[in-house]
């Protein structure tokens, strides 16, 4: 039985590799005219703590604090799990983001038995640069080639420029439920249940690109658990997602993911690898 499963997995890997070489045109649904597709932000209060505000207000304040920060860093670790032809599928996700000095640096690593991807993206002065790994792993071997992406290309492949706290659209319309959890050690905890259409509208494009999927993912549930301090600086965001996505050859699979992003707000004049990307601007 194990031999048959191994052979099946090998066939899937070969077919997926072949299918991944084919470009597919994706038609994106337009946002409804009455939809609110902008993340809500609020200025940090001059007095009080998160205990004095609603969970929805605290989320908007935390988003505003991140947006106004001159520099910050985040690291994401997580897993995506699914069943693929009776095989337990696991995808490891390792992401990094740095913002400083008018620059944004992103590093995305996604590793599974079906697909391995590692990319760096650099943003400055309205320009977008991308570098892919020649060998994707937890410690990728980065290529020397750097591509310049137009804003139209970027929006199609990845959605929005990642300048804010979250790749989700967060506002009073997309947050369906909000609750406060236990506060201890100067930290405040909140849970948010998001709508599955507007909130992931841009993020879904990035997911499709990294998965080399036929279509955009369809979300069934999105929950954010947010931890912030008394100054509304977010310390951790854990996204728990359930969704289906159509993969090459194997078709639609149901996935569950847990991605934990930790934030720091250290002073910095520039971001990681800024010197490498500077000649390509």
Short mmCIF file of C-alpha atoms in Angstrom, two decimals:
data_model
loop_
_atom_site.label_atom_id
_atom_site.label_comp_id
_atom_site.label_asym_id
_atom_site.label_seq_id
_atom_site.Cartn_x
_atom_site.Cartn_y
_atom_site.Cartn_z
CA UNK A 1 0.00 0.00 0.00
CA UNK A 2 2.81 2.42 0.90
CA UNK A 3 4.52 1.64 -2.43
CA UNK A 4 1.33 2.48 -4.34
CA UNK A 5 0.97 5.76 -2.48
CA UNK A 6 4.61 6.62 -3.17
CA UNK A 7 4.14 5.92 -6.88
CA UNK A 8 0.97 8.01 -6.90
CA UNK A 9 2.75 10.90 -5.21
CA UNK A 10 5.62 10.67 -7.71
CA UNK A 11 3.17 10.82 -10.62
CA UNK A 12 1.47 13.84 -9.07
CA UNK A 13 4.80 15.59 -8.60
CA UNK A 14 5.78 15.04 -12.24
CA UNK A 15 2.39 16.16 -13.54
CA UNK A 16 2.36 19.20 -11.26
CA UNK A 17 5.81 20.19 -12.41
CA UNK A 18 4.67 19.96 -16.03
CA UNK A 19 1.43 21.80 -15.36
CA UNK A 20 3.28 24.54 -13.51
CA UNK A 21 5.07 25.48 -16.72
CA UNK A 22 1.80 26.57 -18.32
CA UNK A 23 0.60 30.16 -17.89
CA UNK A 24 -3.08 30.50 -17.06
CA UNK A 25 -5.15 33.63 -17.42
CA UNK A 26 -7.24 34.41 -14.35
CA UNK A 27 -10.25 36.70 -14.56
CA UNK A 28 -10.79 38.56 -11.29
CA UNK A 29 -14.25 39.44 -10.06
CA UNK A 30 -14.84 43.16 -9.64
CA UNK A 31 -15.52 44.41 -6.14
CA UNK A 32 -19.19 45.31 -5.61
CA UNK A 33 -19.74 49.06 -6.00
CA UNK A 34 -21.00 49.40 -2.43
CA UNK A 35 -18.16 47.39 -0.90
CA UNK A 36 -15.68 48.95 1.52
CA UNK A 37 -12.31 47.64 0.36
CA UNK A 38 -10.04 49.82 2.50
CA UNK A 39 -8.58 48.89 5.88
CA UNK A 40 -9.84 51.19 8.61
CA UNK A 41 -7.21 53.00 10.69
CA UNK A 42 -7.43 55.28 13.73
CA UNK A 43 -4.81 57.41 15.42
CA UNK A 44 -3.36 56.16 18.68
CA UNK A 45 -5.22 57.73 21.62
CA UNK A 46 -3.31 60.11 23.86
CA UNK A 47 -4.73 58.49 26.98
CA UNK A 48 -6.23 55.23 28.14
CA UNK A 49 -5.47 51.62 27.21
CA UNK A 50 -7.11 49.04 24.96
CA UNK A 51 -9.43 48.22 27.88
CA UNK A 52 -11.12 51.58 27.27
CA UNK A 53 -12.03 50.82 23.65
CA UNK A 54 -14.06 48.26 21.74
CA UNK A 55 -12.35 45.32 20.00
CA UNK A 56 -13.17 46.91 16.63
CA UNK A 57 -11.66 50.25 17.66
CA UNK A 58 -8.54 48.54 18.99
CA UNK A 59 -8.04 46.76 15.67
CA UNK A 60 -8.30 50.05 13.77
CA UNK A 61 -5.92 51.77 16.20
CA UNK A 62 -3.39 48.92 15.92
CA UNK A 63 -3.58 49.13 12.10
CA UNK A 64 -3.00 52.88 12.34
CA UNK A 65 0.00 52.45 14.64
CA UNK A 66 1.64 50.01 12.21
CA UNK A 67 0.93 52.27 9.25
CA UNK A 68 2.42 55.29 11.03
CA UNK A 69 5.50 53.46 12.35
CA UNK A 70 8.76 54.70 10.77
CA UNK A 71 10.07 51.13 10.88
CA UNK A 72 8.91 47.68 11.91
CA UNK A 73 9.65 44.01 11.25
CA UNK A 74 7.58 40.82 11.16
CA UNK A 75 8.27 37.11 10.85
CA UNK A 76 5.61 34.55 9.93
CA UNK A 77 5.78 30.82 10.59
CA UNK A 78 2.99 28.38 9.87
CA UNK A 79 1.62 25.33 8.13
CA UNK A 80 -1.07 24.48 5.62
CA UNK A 81 -2.51 20.97 5.78
CA UNK A 82 -4.80 19.02 3.47
CA UNK A 83 -5.63 15.56 2.16
CA UNK A 84 -4.34 14.89 -1.36
CA UNK A 85 -5.30 11.52 -2.86
CA UNK A 86 -5.23 9.83 0.57
CA UNK A 87 -1.90 11.47 1.32
CA UNK A 88 -1.46 13.92 4.18
CA UNK A 89 -0.25 17.11 2.50
CA UNK A 90 1.73 19.70 4.46
CA UNK A 91 3.03 23.06 3.32
CA UNK A 92 5.52 25.00 5.44
CA UNK A 93 5.31 28.80 5.29
CA UNK A 94 8.12 31.15 6.36
CA UNK A 95 7.67 34.86 5.60
CA UNK A 96 9.58 37.97 6.55
CA UNK A 97 8.72 41.66 6.16
CA UNK A 98 10.69 44.79 6.99
CA UNK A 99 9.63 48.41 6.63
CA UNK A 100 12.08 51.32 7.08
CA UNK A 101 13.33 54.44 5.36
CA UNK A 102 10.60 54.48 2.74
CA UNK A 103 11.46 50.89 1.75
CA UNK A 104 9.59 47.60 2.11
CA UNK A 105 11.28 44.20 1.92
CA UNK A 106 9.38 40.93 1.71
CA UNK A 107 10.66 37.39 1.71
CA UNK A 108 8.26 34.50 1.12
CA UNK A 109 9.16 30.81 1.41
CA UNK A 110 6.57 28.09 0.76
CA UNK A 111 7.67 24.46 0.84
CA UNK A 112 5.75 21.25 0.19
CA UNK A 113 6.13 17.95 -1.61
CA UNK A 114 4.16 19.36 -4.55
CA UNK A 115 5.69 22.82 -4.90
CA UNK A 116 8.61 24.81 -3.50
CA UNK A 117 8.72 28.60 -3.87
CA UNK A 118 11.03 31.29 -2.49
CA UNK A 119 10.85 34.95 -3.51
CA UNK A 120 12.13 38.32 -2.38
CA UNK A 121 10.35 41.57 -3.20
CA UNK A 122 11.63 45.10 -2.67
CA UNK A 123 9.61 48.32 -2.86
CA UNK A 124 10.96 51.88 -3.00
CA UNK A 125 9.92 55.15 -4.67
CA UNK A 126 7.00 53.49 -6.45
CA UNK A 127 9.19 50.78 -7.96
CA UNK A 128 8.73 47.05 -7.36
CA UNK A 129 11.54 44.52 -7.73
CA UNK A 130 11.42 40.74 -7.45
CA UNK A 131 14.09 38.07 -7.12
CA UNK A 132 13.39 34.33 -7.13
CA UNK A 133 15.45 31.54 -5.62
CA UNK A 134 17.27 29.08 -7.85
CA UNK A 135 16.71 26.51 -5.12
CA UNK A 136 13.89 26.95 -2.64
CA UNK A 137 14.42 25.70 0.89
CA UNK A 138 14.37 27.07 4.43
CA UNK A 139 17.74 28.60 3.48
CA UNK A 140 17.19 29.41 -0.22
CA UNK A 141 19.86 29.88 -2.85
CA UNK A 142 18.97 33.22 -4.38
CA UNK A 143 19.41 33.93 -8.06
CA UNK A 144 21.24 36.93 -9.49
CA UNK A 145 18.39 38.01 -11.80
CA UNK A 146 16.10 40.81 -10.61
CA UNK A 147 12.78 41.60 -12.31
CA UNK A 148 10.95 44.91 -12.30
CA UNK A 149 7.17 44.60 -11.92
CA UNK A 150 4.63 47.22 -12.93
CA UNK A 151 1.90 48.05 -10.44
CA UNK A 152 -0.62 46.35 -12.73
CA UNK A 153 1.49 43.19 -12.81
CA UNK A 154 1.92 43.25 -9.04
CA UNK A 155 -1.78 43.76 -8.37
CA UNK A 156 -2.62 40.83 -10.63
CA UNK A 157 -0.09 38.50 -9.00
CA UNK A 158 -0.02 39.62 -5.38
CA UNK A 159 -2.77 42.14 -4.67
CA UNK A 160 -1.86 45.20 -2.61
CA UNK A 161 1.55 46.61 -1.67
CA UNK A 162 2.17 45.14 1.82
CA UNK A 163 2.55 48.40 3.73
CA UNK A 164 0.01 47.69 6.48
CA UNK A 165 -0.45 45.33 9.39
CA UNK A 166 -2.39 42.69 7.49
CA UNK A 167 -2.91 41.44 3.94
CA UNK A 168 -6.63 41.27 4.77
CA UNK A 169 -8.98 44.23 4.29
CA UNK A 170 -10.01 45.07 7.86
CA UNK A 171 -12.90 47.43 8.54
CA UNK A 172 -16.38 47.58 10.06
CA UNK A 173 -17.83 45.70 7.07
CA UNK A 174 -15.31 42.87 6.86
CA UNK A 175 -15.04 42.17 10.59
CA UNK A 176 -18.16 40.12 11.28
CA UNK A 177 -17.49 39.33 14.93
CA UNK A 178 -15.05 40.79 17.44
CA UNK A 179 -14.37 39.84 21.05
CA UNK A 180 -11.86 40.63 23.78
CA UNK A 181 -9.90 37.85 25.41
CA UNK A 182 -7.81 37.61 28.55
CA UNK A 183 -5.46 40.52 29.23
CA UNK A 184 -2.30 39.77 31.19
CA UNK A 185 1.33 40.88 31.45
CA UNK A 186 0.51 44.18 29.77
CA UNK A 187 -0.81 42.45 26.65
CA UNK A 188 -4.33 42.58 25.26
CA UNK A 189 -5.89 39.79 23.22
CA UNK A 190 -8.69 40.02 20.69
CA UNK A 191 -10.37 37.62 18.26
CA UNK A 192 -11.88 38.67 14.95
CA UNK A 193 -14.00 36.62 12.54
CA UNK A 194 -13.75 38.00 9.00
CA UNK A 195 -16.04 37.82 6.01
CA UNK A 196 -14.76 35.45 3.32
CA UNK A 197 -15.35 37.58 0.19
CA UNK A 198 -14.07 41.14 0.64
CA UNK A 199 -11.51 40.68 3.46
CA UNK A 200 -9.25 38.31 1.42
CA UNK A 201 -9.94 39.97 -1.94
CA UNK A 202 -6.31 40.98 -2.60
CA UNK A 203 -4.59 38.34 -0.48
CA UNK A 204 -6.26 35.58 -2.51
CA UNK A 205 -4.20 36.62 -5.55
CA UNK A 206 -0.93 36.08 -3.69
CA UNK A 207 -2.14 32.66 -2.55
CA UNK A 208 -3.04 31.67 -6.10
CA UNK A 209 0.36 32.80 -7.40
CA UNK A 210 2.39 30.93 -4.79
CA UNK A 211 0.29 27.78 -5.21
CA UNK A 212 0.29 28.05 -9.04
CA UNK A 213 -3.41 27.31 -8.71
CA UNK A 214 -5.97 27.30 -11.52
CA UNK A 215 -8.31 29.65 -9.66
CA UNK A 216 -8.45 31.91 -6.64
CA UNK A 217 -9.00 30.16 -3.31
CA UNK A 218 -12.50 30.06 -1.89
CA UNK A 219 -12.52 30.75 1.83
CA UNK A 220 -14.91 29.13 4.26
CA UNK A 221 -13.59 30.71 7.47
CA UNK A 222 -10.99 33.31 8.49
CA UNK A 223 -10.16 34.05 12.12
CA UNK A 224 -7.55 36.47 13.40
CA UNK A 225 -6.23 36.34 16.96
CA UNK A 226 -4.44 39.61 17.68
CA UNK A 227 -2.15 40.41 20.61
CA UNK A 228 -1.17 44.04 21.25
CA UNK A 229 0.45 46.01 24.04
CA UNK A 230 -0.83 49.03 25.98
CA UNK A 231 0.48 51.36 23.24
CA UNK A 232 -1.53 49.46 20.60
CA UNK A 233 1.64 48.04 19.07
CA UNK A 234 0.69 44.65 17.67
CA UNK A 235 2.88 41.86 18.97
CA UNK A 236 1.34 38.86 17.24
CA UNK A 237 -1.35 38.02 14.69
CA UNK A 238 -2.42 34.40 14.23
CA UNK A 239 -4.53 33.70 11.14
CA UNK A 240 -6.54 30.48 11.13
CA UNK A 241 -8.04 29.79 7.71
CA UNK A 242 -10.17 27.17 6.00
CA UNK A 243 -10.39 27.30 2.22
CA UNK A 244 -10.47 25.27 -0.98
CA UNK A 245 -8.11 25.82 -3.89
CA UNK A 246 -7.86 24.20 -7.33
CA UNK A 247 -4.34 22.84 -7.84
CA UNK A 248 -2.84 21.67 -11.12
CA UNK A 249 -3.80 18.07 -12.02
CA UNK A 250 -5.17 17.13 -8.59
CA UNK A 251 -8.09 19.55 -8.68
CA UNK A 252 -9.74 21.25 -5.70
CA UNK A 253 -8.44 20.44 -2.24
CA UNK A 254 -9.69 21.60 1.15
CA UNK A 255 -6.99 23.25 3.22
CA UNK A 256 -6.57 24.41 6.79
CA UNK A 257 -3.82 26.82 7.73
CA UNK A 258 -2.45 28.39 10.88
CA UNK A 259 0.00 31.25 10.27
CA UNK A 260 1.54 33.12 13.21
CA UNK A 261 3.13 36.52 12.51
CA UNK A 262 5.21 38.22 15.23
CA UNK A 263 6.02 41.95 15.10
CA UNK A 264 8.84 44.09 16.43
CA UNK A 265 9.28 47.85 16.17
CA UNK A 266 13.03 48.32 16.14
CA UNK A 267 14.52 51.51 14.76
CA UNK A 268 16.13 51.03 11.34
CA UNK A 269 17.33 53.29 8.54
CA UNK A 270 16.88 50.73 5.78
CA UNK A 271 15.62 47.20 5.20
CA UNK A 272 17.30 43.87 4.59
CA UNK A 273 19.09 43.52 1.22
CA UNK A 274 18.53 47.18 0.35
CA UNK A 275 22.11 47.46 -0.95
CA UNK A 276 21.61 44.49 -3.25
CA UNK A 277 18.43 45.89 -4.83
CA UNK A 278 19.58 49.55 -5.04
CA UNK A 279 21.37 49.24 -8.44
CA UNK A 280 18.17 47.89 -10.05
CA UNK A 281 15.94 50.81 -9.04
#
